[in-house]
Coordinates of C-alpha atoms and ligand atoms in Angstrom, one line a residue:
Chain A
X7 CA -27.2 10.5 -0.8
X8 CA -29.2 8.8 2.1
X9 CA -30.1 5.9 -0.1
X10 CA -26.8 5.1 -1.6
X11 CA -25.8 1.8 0.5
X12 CA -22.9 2.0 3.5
X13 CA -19.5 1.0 3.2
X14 CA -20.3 -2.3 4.8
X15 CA -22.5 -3.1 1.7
X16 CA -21.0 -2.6 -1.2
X17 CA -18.4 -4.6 -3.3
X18 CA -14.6 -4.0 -2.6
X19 CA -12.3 -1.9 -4.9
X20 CA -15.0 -0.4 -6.5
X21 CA -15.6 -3.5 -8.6
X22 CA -19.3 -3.0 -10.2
X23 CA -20.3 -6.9 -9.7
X24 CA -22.7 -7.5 -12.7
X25 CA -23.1 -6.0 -16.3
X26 CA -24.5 -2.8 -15.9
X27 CA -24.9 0.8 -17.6
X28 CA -24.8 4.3 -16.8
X29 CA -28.8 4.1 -17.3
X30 CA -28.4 3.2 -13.1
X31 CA -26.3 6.3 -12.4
X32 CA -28.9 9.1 -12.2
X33 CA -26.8 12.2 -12.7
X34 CA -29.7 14.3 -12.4
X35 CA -29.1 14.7 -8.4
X36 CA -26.2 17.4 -9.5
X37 CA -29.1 19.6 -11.0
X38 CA -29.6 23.3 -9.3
X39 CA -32.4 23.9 -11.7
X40 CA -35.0 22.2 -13.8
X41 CA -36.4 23.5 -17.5
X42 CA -40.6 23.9 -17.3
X43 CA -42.0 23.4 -20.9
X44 CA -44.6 25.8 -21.6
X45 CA -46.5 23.6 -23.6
X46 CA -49.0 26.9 -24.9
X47 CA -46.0 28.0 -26.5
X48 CA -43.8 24.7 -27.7
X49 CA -44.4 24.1 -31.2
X50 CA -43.0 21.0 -31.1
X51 CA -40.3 21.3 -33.4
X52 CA -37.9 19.2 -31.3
X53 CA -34.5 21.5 -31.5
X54 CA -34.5 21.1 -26.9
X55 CA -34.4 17.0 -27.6
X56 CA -32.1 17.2 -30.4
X57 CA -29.5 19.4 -28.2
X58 CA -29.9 17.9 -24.7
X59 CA -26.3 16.4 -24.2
X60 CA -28.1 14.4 -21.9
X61 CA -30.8 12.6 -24.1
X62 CA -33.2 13.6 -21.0
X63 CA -36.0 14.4 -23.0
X64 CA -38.3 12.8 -24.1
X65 CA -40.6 12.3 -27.6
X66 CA -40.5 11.0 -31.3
X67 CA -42.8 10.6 -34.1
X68 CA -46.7 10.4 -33.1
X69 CA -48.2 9.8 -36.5
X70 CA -46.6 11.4 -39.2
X71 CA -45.4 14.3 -36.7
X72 CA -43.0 14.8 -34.0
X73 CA -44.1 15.4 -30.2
X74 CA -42.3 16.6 -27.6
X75 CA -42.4 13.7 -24.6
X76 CA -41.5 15.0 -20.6
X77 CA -38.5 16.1 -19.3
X78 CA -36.9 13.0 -17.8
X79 CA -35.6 14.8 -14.2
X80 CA -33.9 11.4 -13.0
X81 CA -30.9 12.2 -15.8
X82 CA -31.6 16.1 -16.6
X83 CA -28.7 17.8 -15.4
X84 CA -29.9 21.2 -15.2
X85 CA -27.5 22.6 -18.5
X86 CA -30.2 25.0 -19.8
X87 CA -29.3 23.9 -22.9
X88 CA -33.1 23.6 -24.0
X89 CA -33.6 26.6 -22.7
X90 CA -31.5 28.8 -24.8
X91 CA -31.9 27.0 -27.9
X92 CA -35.6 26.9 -28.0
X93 CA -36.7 29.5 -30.7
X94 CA -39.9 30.3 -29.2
X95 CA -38.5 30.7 -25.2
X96 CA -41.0 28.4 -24.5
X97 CA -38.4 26.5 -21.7
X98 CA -37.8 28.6 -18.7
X99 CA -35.3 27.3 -15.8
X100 CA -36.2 27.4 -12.6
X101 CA -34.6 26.9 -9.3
X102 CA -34.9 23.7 -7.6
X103 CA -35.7 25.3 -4.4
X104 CA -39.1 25.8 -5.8
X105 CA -39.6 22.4 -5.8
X106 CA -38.8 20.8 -2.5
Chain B
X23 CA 14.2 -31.1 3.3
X24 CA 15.6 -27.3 3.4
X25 CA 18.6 -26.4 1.9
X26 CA 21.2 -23.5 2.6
X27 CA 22.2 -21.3 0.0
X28 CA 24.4 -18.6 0.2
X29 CA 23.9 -16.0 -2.2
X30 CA 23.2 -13.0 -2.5
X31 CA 19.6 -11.3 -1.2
X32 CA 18.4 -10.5 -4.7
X33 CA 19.1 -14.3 -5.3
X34 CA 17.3 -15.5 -2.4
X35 CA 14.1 -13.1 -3.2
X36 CA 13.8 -14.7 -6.4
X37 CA 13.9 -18.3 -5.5
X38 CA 11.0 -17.3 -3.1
X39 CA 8.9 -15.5 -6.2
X40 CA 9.9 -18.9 -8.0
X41 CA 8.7 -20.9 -5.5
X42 CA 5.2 -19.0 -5.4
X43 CA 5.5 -19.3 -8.9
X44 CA 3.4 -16.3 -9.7
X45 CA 1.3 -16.2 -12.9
X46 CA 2.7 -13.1 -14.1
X47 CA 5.7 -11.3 -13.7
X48 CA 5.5 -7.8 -15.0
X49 CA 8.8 -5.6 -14.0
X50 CA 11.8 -3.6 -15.0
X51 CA 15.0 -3.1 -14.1
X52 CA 16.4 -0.3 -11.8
X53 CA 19.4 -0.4 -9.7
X54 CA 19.8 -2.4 -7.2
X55 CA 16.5 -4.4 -7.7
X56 CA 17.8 -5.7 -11.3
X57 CA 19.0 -9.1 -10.2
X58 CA 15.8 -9.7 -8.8
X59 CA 14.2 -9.0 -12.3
X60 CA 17.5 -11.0 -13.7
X61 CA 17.5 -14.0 -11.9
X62 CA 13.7 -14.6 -12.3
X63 CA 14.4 -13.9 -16.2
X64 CA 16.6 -16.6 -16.0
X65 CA 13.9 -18.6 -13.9
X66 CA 11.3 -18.1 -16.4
X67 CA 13.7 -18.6 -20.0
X68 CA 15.0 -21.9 -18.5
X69 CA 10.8 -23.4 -17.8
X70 CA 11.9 -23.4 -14.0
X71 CA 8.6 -21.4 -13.7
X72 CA 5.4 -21.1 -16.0
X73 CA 5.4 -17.5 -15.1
X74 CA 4.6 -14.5 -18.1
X75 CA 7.1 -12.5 -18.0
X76 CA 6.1 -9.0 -19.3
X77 CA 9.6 -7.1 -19.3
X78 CA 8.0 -3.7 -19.8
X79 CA 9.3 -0.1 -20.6
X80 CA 9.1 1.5 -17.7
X81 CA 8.2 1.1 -14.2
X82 CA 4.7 3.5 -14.5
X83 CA 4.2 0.3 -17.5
X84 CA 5.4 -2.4 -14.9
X85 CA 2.9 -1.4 -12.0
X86 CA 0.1 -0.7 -15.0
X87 CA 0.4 -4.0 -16.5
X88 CA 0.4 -5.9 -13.0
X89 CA -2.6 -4.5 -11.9
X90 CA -4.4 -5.2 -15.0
X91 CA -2.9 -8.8 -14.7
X92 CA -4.0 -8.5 -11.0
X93 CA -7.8 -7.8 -11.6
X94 CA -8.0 -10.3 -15.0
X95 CA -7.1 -13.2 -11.8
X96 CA -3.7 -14.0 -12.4
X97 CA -1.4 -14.0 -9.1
X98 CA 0.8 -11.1 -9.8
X99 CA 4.4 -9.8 -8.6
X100 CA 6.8 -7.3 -9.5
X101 CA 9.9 -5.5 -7.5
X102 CA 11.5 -2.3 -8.0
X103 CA 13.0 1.0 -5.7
X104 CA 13.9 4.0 -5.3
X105 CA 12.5 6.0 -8.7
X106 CA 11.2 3.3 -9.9
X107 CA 8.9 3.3 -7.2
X108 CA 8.5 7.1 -7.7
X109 CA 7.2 6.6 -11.4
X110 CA 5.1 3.8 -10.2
X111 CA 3.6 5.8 -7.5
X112 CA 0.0 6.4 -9.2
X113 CA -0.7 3.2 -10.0
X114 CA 0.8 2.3 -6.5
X115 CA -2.5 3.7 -4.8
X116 CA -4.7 2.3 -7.4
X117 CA -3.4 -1.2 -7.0
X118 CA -4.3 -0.9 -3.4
X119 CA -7.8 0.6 -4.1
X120 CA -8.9 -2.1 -6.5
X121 CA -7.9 -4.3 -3.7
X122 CA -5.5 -6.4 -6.1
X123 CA -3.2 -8.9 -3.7
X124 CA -0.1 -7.9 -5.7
X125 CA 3.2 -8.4 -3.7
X126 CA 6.6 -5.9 -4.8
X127 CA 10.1 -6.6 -3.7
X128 CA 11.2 -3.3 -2.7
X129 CA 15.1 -3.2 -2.5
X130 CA 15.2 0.3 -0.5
X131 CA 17.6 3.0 -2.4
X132 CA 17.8 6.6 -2.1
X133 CA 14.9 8.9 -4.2
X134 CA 16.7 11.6 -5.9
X135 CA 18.1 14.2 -6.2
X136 CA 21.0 14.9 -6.4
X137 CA 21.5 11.4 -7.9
X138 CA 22.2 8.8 -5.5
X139 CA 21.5 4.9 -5.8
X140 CA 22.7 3.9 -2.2
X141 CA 20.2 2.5 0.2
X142 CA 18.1 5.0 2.5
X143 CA 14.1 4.2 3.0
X144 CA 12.9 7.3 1.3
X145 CA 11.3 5.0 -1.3
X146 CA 9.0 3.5 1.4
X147 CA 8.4 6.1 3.2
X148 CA 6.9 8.1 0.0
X149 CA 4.4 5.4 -0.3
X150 CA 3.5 4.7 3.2
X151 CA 0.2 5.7 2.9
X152 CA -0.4 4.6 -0.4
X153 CA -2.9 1.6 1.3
X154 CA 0.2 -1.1 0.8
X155 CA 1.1 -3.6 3.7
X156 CA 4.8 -2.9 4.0
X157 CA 7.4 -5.6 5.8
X158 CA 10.7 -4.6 6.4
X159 CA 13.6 -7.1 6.6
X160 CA 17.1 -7.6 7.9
X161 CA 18.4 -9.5 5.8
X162 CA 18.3 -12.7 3.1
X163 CA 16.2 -15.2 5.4
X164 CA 13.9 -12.3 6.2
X165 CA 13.6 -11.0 2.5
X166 CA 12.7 -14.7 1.5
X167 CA 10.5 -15.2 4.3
X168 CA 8.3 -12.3 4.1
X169 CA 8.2 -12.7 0.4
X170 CA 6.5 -16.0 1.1
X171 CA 4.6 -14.4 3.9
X172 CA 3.3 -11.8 2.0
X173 CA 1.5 -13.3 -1.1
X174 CA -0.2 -15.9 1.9
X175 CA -1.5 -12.5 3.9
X176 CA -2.4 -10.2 0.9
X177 CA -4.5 -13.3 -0.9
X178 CA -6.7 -13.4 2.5
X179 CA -10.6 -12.9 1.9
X180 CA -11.0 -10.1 4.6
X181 CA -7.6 -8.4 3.4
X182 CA -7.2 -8.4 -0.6
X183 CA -4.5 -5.8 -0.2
X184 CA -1.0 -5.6 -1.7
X185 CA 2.3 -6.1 -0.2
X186 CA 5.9 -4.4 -0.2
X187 CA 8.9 -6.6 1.4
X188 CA 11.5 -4.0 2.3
X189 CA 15.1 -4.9 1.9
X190 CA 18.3 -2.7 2.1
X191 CA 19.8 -1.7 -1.3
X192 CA 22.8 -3.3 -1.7
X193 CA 23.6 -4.3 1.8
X194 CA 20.7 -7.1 1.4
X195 CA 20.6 -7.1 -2.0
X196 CA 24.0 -7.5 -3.3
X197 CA 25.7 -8.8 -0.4
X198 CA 26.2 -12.5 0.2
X199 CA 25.0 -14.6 3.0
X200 CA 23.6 -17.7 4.0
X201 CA 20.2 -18.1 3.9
X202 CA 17.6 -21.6 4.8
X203 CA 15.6 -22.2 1.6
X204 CA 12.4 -24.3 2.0
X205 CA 11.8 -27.1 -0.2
X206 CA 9.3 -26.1 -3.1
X207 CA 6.2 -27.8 -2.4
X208 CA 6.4 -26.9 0.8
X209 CA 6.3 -23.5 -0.1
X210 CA 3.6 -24.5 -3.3
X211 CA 1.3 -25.9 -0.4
X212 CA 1.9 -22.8 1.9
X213 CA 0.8 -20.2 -0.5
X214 CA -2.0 -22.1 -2.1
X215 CA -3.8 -21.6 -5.0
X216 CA -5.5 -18.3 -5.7
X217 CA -8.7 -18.0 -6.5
X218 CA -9.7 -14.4 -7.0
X219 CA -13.5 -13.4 -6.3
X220 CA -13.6 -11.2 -9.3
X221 CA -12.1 -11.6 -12.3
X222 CA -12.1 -9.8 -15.7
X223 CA -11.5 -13.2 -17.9
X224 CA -14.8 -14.5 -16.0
X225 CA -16.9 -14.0 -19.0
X226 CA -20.1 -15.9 -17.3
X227 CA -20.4 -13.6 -14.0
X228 CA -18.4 -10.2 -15.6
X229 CA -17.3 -7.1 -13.6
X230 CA -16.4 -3.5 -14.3
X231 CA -12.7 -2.8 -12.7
X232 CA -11.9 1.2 -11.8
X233 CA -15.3 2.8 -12.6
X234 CA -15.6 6.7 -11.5
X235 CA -16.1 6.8 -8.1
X236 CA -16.8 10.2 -7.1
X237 CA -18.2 12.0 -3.5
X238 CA -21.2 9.4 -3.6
X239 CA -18.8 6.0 -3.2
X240 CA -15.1 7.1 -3.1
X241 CA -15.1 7.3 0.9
X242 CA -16.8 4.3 1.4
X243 CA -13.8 2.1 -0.6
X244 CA -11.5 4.2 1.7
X245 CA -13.2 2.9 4.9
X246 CA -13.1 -0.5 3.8
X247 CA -9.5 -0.4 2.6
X248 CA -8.7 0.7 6.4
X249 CA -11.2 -1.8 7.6
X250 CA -8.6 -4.7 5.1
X251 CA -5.6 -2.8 7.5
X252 CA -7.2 -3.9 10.0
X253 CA -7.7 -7.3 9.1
X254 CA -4.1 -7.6 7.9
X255 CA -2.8 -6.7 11.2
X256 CA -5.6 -9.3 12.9
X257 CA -4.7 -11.9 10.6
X258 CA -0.6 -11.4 10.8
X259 CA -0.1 -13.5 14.1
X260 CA -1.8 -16.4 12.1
X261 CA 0.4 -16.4 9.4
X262 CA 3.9 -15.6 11.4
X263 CA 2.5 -19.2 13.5
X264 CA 1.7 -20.9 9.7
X265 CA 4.8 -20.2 8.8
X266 CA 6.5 -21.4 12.0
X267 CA 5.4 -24.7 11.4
X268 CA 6.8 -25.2 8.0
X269 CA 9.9 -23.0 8.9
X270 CA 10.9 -23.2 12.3
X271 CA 11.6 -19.5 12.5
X272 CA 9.2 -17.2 14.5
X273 CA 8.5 -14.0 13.7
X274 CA 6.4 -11.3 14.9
X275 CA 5.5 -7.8 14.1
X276 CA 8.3 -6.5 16.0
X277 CA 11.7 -8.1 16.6
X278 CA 13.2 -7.7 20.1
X279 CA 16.6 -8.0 20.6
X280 CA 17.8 -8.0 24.2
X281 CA 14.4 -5.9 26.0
X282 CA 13.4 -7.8 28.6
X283 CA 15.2 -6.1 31.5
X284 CA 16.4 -2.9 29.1
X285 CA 15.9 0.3 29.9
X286 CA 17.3 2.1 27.1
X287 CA 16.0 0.8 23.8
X288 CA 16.4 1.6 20.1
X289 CA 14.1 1.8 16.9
X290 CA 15.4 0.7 13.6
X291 CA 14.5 -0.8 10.2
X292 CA 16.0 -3.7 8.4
X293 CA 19.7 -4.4 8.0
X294 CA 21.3 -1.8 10.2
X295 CA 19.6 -3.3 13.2
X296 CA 22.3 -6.4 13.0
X297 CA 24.9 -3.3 13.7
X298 CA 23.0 -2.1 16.4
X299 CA 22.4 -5.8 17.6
X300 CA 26.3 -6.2 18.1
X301 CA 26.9 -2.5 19.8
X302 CA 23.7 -4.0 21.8
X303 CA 26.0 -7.0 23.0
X304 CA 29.1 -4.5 23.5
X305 CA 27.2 -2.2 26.0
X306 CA 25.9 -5.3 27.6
X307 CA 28.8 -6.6 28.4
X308 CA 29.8 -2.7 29.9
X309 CA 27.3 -3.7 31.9
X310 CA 24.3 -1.6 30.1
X311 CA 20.7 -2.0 30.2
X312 CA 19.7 -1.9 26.3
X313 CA 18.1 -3.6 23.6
X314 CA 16.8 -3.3 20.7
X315 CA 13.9 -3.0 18.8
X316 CA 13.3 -3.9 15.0
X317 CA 9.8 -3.3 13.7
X318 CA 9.3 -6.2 10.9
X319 CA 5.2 -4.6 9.8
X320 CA 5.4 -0.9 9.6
X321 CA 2.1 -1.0 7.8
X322 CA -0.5 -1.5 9.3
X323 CA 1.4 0.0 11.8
X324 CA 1.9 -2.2 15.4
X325 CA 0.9 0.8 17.8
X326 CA -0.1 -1.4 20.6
X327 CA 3.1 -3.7 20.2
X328 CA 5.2 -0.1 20.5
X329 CA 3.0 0.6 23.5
X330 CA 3.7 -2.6 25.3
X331 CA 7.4 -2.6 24.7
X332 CA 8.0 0.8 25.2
X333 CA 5.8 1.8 28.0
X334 CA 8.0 2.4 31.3
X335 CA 11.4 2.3 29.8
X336 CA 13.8 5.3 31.0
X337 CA 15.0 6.0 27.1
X338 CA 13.9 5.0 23.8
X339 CA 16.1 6.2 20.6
X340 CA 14.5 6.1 17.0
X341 CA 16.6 5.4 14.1
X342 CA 15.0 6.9 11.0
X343 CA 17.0 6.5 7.8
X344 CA 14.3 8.4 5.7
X345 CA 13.6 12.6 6.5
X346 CA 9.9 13.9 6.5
X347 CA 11.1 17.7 5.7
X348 CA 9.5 19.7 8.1
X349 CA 8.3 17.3 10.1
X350 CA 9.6 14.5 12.1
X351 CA 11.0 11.7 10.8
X352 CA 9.1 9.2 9.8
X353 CA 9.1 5.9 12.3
X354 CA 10.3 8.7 15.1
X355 CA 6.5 10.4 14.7
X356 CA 4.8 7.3 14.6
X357 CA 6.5 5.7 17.7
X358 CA 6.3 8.9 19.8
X359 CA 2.3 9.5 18.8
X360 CA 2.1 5.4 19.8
X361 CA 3.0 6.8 23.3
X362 CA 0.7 9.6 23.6
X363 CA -1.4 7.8 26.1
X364 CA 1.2 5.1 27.7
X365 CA 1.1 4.8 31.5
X366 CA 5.2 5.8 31.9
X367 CA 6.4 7.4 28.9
X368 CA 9.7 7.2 28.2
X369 CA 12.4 9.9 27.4
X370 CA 12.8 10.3 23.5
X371 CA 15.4 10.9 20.8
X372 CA 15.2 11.3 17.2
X373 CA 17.6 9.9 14.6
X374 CA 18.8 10.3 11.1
X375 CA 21.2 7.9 9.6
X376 CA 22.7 6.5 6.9
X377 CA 20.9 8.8 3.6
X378 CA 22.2 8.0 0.0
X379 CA 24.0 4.8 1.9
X380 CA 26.0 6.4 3.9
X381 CA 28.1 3.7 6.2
X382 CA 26.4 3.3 9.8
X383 CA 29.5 2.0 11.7
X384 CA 28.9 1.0 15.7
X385 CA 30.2 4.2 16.8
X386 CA 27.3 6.4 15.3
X387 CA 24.8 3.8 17.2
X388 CA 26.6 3.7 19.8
X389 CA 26.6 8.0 20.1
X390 CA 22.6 7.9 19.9
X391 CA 22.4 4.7 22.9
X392 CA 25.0 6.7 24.7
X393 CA 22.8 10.0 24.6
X394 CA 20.1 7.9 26.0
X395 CA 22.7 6.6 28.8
X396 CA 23.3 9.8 29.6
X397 CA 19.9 11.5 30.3
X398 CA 20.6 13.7 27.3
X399 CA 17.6 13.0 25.2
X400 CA 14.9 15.9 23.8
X401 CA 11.7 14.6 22.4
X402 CA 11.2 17.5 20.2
X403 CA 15.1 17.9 18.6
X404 CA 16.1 15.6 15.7
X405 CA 19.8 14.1 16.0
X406 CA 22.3 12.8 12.6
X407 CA 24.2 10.4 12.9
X408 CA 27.1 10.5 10.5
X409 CA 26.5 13.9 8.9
X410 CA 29.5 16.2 9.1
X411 CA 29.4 19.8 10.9
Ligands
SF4_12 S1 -31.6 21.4 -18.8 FE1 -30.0 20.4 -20.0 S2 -30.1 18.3 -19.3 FE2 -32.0 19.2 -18.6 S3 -33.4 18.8 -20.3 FE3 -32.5 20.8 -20.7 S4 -30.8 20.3 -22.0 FE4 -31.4 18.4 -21.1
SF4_13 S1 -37.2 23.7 -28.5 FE1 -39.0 24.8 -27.6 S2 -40.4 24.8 -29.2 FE2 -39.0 23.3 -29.8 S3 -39.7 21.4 -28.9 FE3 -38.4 22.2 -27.4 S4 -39.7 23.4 -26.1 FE4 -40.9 23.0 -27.9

């Protein structure tokens, strides 16, 4: 939270002071872990983007076909949905202490 | 040139809300506030005002629909008390989060149960900490007054906070007396206009009101509401000398009564200091040193005003008519942790009087000054005055 801004800085009441979305909210700073793709094993057949309540991955068509695109880590929450519904366990969840 | 009316205090509330001529009205009735709501009903049927008048269904509705009123720009009252205030209480706290200038008439009864709807300051005291500027008055001239007072102090760039005026059920509200109404451009021109930095009809620079605010900005909005306390209190002796001007009458945030040379001196809200005014005069003429005390802002508290009046007498006695179960009552604990640090602390006593109305007669305020007299006060023991054996 060290870059959030001071109480000195922001608007009063809690007022948000121009049209905005949620895309500025990046809830992936609650995240305890973080799904690595094993891309060997992925056979792209998209069920981890379909389910991610989160819409934090990535892809769509690339020709005729659909790819999987990267993990977007600024709004992955760390769910493990992808993980459990990938048919060929090719997401594993790892602990974020492995990545500081 | 100002007029005097003599009416009752519910009466001479609502000439001041029709004076200010807020935008919107949104309110109901509860006992005794109801001829407030009444009498600006009648305000706003006959075109006296162009306020909205949004008679709601309830007073959780009432304090829901002035705050959306509040944040869409419109300058915004209600009134209520006792449960009314209870069932309002949620949107109480949000109305002084969003920072929404809103000022409430509170005519002070008894919160429940068993049923009672006499005058104690239970009501106020539940939402003291609910981020509201409170006032508390003595009577019609000081209802009216503060109303005025209020909606210039909570519209105030560097406060943007709401505002109760406290005034006793009944005694105030329903009794009749004489009070000096101002004339209604004088008032107009007081107040001003309002123009609110943010508002939700602004379609060309639009704003989000109440977004979720969780551990990442909620503290921050709390440290700034404090920070608007602090700028009320700041701002308060400019508006008690504004208000001189056009009125004449000086107030200030505590009233003192007699206090120059007194060494006994006692605590007490709104209407039952004119008793304790009169028993002042009667030990004065026995040849006592007292006075009295009546704070006028209770929030933001005036801890250094307590510490400057209080600091080297031989006896202070706190009126509370309001318990804190458990703890001590409530002006009684913030008056004795005001003195914590003074230089000559005096010796304390702790009151209860007059809950669910019951009659303060002279004799009861006379019993707590007389305790004080007498040498016989303990800081740490709470006293009732009134309450049978
Ligand atoms: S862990 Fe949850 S939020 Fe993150 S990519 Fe997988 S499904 Fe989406
Ligand atoms: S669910 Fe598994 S196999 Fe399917 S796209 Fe996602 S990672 Fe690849």
């Amino acid at each position: 939270m060290s870059d959030l801004k001071g109480w000195k800085d922001i608007p009063i009441g809690g007022v948000i002071d121009k049209p905005a979305t949620a895309r500025e909210y990046k809830t992936g700073e609650w995240r305890i872990q973080r799904p690595i793709i094993d891309r060997e094993k992925c056979t792209n057949c998209m069920q981890c983007w379909l389910y991610c309540p989160d819409m934090a991955i990535g892809g769509g068509l690339d020709g005729k076909k659909m790819k999987l695109g990267e993990v977007n880590l600024d709004y992955c929450k760390g769910c493990g949905v992808c993980a459990a519904v990938c048919p060929v366990n090719a997401i594993e969840m790892k602990s974020e202490s492995e990545f500081i | 040139m100002p007029v005097k009316l003599t009416v009752t205090g519910a009466a001479a509330v609502a000439h001041a809300m029709r004076q200010i001529n807020p935008d919107v009205v949104a309110a109901y009735p509860i006992t005794p506030q109801t001829p407030i709501v009444e009498y600006y009903a009648g305000f706003v049927s006959d075109g006296i005002v162009d306020t909205v008048m949004v008679p709601v269904e309830s007073e959780h509705s009432a304090m829901s629909a002035v705050v959306g009123s509040a944040a869409s720009g419109a300058r915004t009252m209600t009134a209520t008390a006792a449960n009314g205030l209870a069932l309002m209480s949620e949107i109480v706290y949000i109305a002084a989060s969003y920072r929404l200038p809103i000022v409430m008439p509170i005519v002070n009864r008894a919160l429940s149960g068993p049923i009672n709807i006499h005058c104690d300051h239970s009501d106020a005291m539940m939402v003291r900490d609910s981020g509201w500027i409170q006032f508390f008055t003595e009577n019609h001239q000081e209802a009216y007054d503060f109303t005025i007072m209020a909606t210039k102090l909570a519209e105030k760039e560097n406060v943007l906070l709401p505002a109760m005026v406290n005034l006793d059920g009944f005694i105030t509200s329903h009794g009749v007396e004489s009070f000096e109404m101002l004339d209604d451009e004088v008032v107009r021109e007081f107040v001003g206009s309002w123009n609110p930095k943010y508002s939700l009809l602004n379609t060309k620079n639009p704003v989000t009101y109440g977004p979720l605010d969780l551990f990442d900005y909620y503290f921050e909005h709390h440290r700034q509401q404090e920070e608007a306390m602090k700028n009320a209190y700041k701002e308060l002796p400019g508006v008690f000398e504004e208000f001189e001007k056009i009125s004449g009458r000086r107030y200030d945030f505590l009233d003192l009564y007699k206090v120059d040379d007194a060494d006994y001196l006692m605590v007490v809200l709104n209407s039952t200091a004119s008793t304790a005014k009169y028993v002042v005069d009667q030990l004065r003429e026995e040849g006592h040193k007292v006075g009295l005390v009546k704070p006028q802002v209770f929030t933001p508290f005036p801890k250094k005003e307590f510490q400057q009046v209080l600091n080297g007498r031989k006896g202070v006695v706190v009126l509370d008519r309001a318990m804190s179960f458990g703890k001590e009552a409530p002006l009684y604990s913030l008056v004795k942790s005001s003195l914590y640090e003074v230089a000559s602390r005096p010796s304390l006593g702790s009151y209860i009087y007059g809950l669910g109305g019951r009659d303060t007669t002279p004799e009861m305020i006379r019993e707590a000054f007389e305790d004080a007299l007498q040498g016989n006060l303990i800081a740490d023991e709470q006293r009732y005055l009134g309450l049978r054996e």
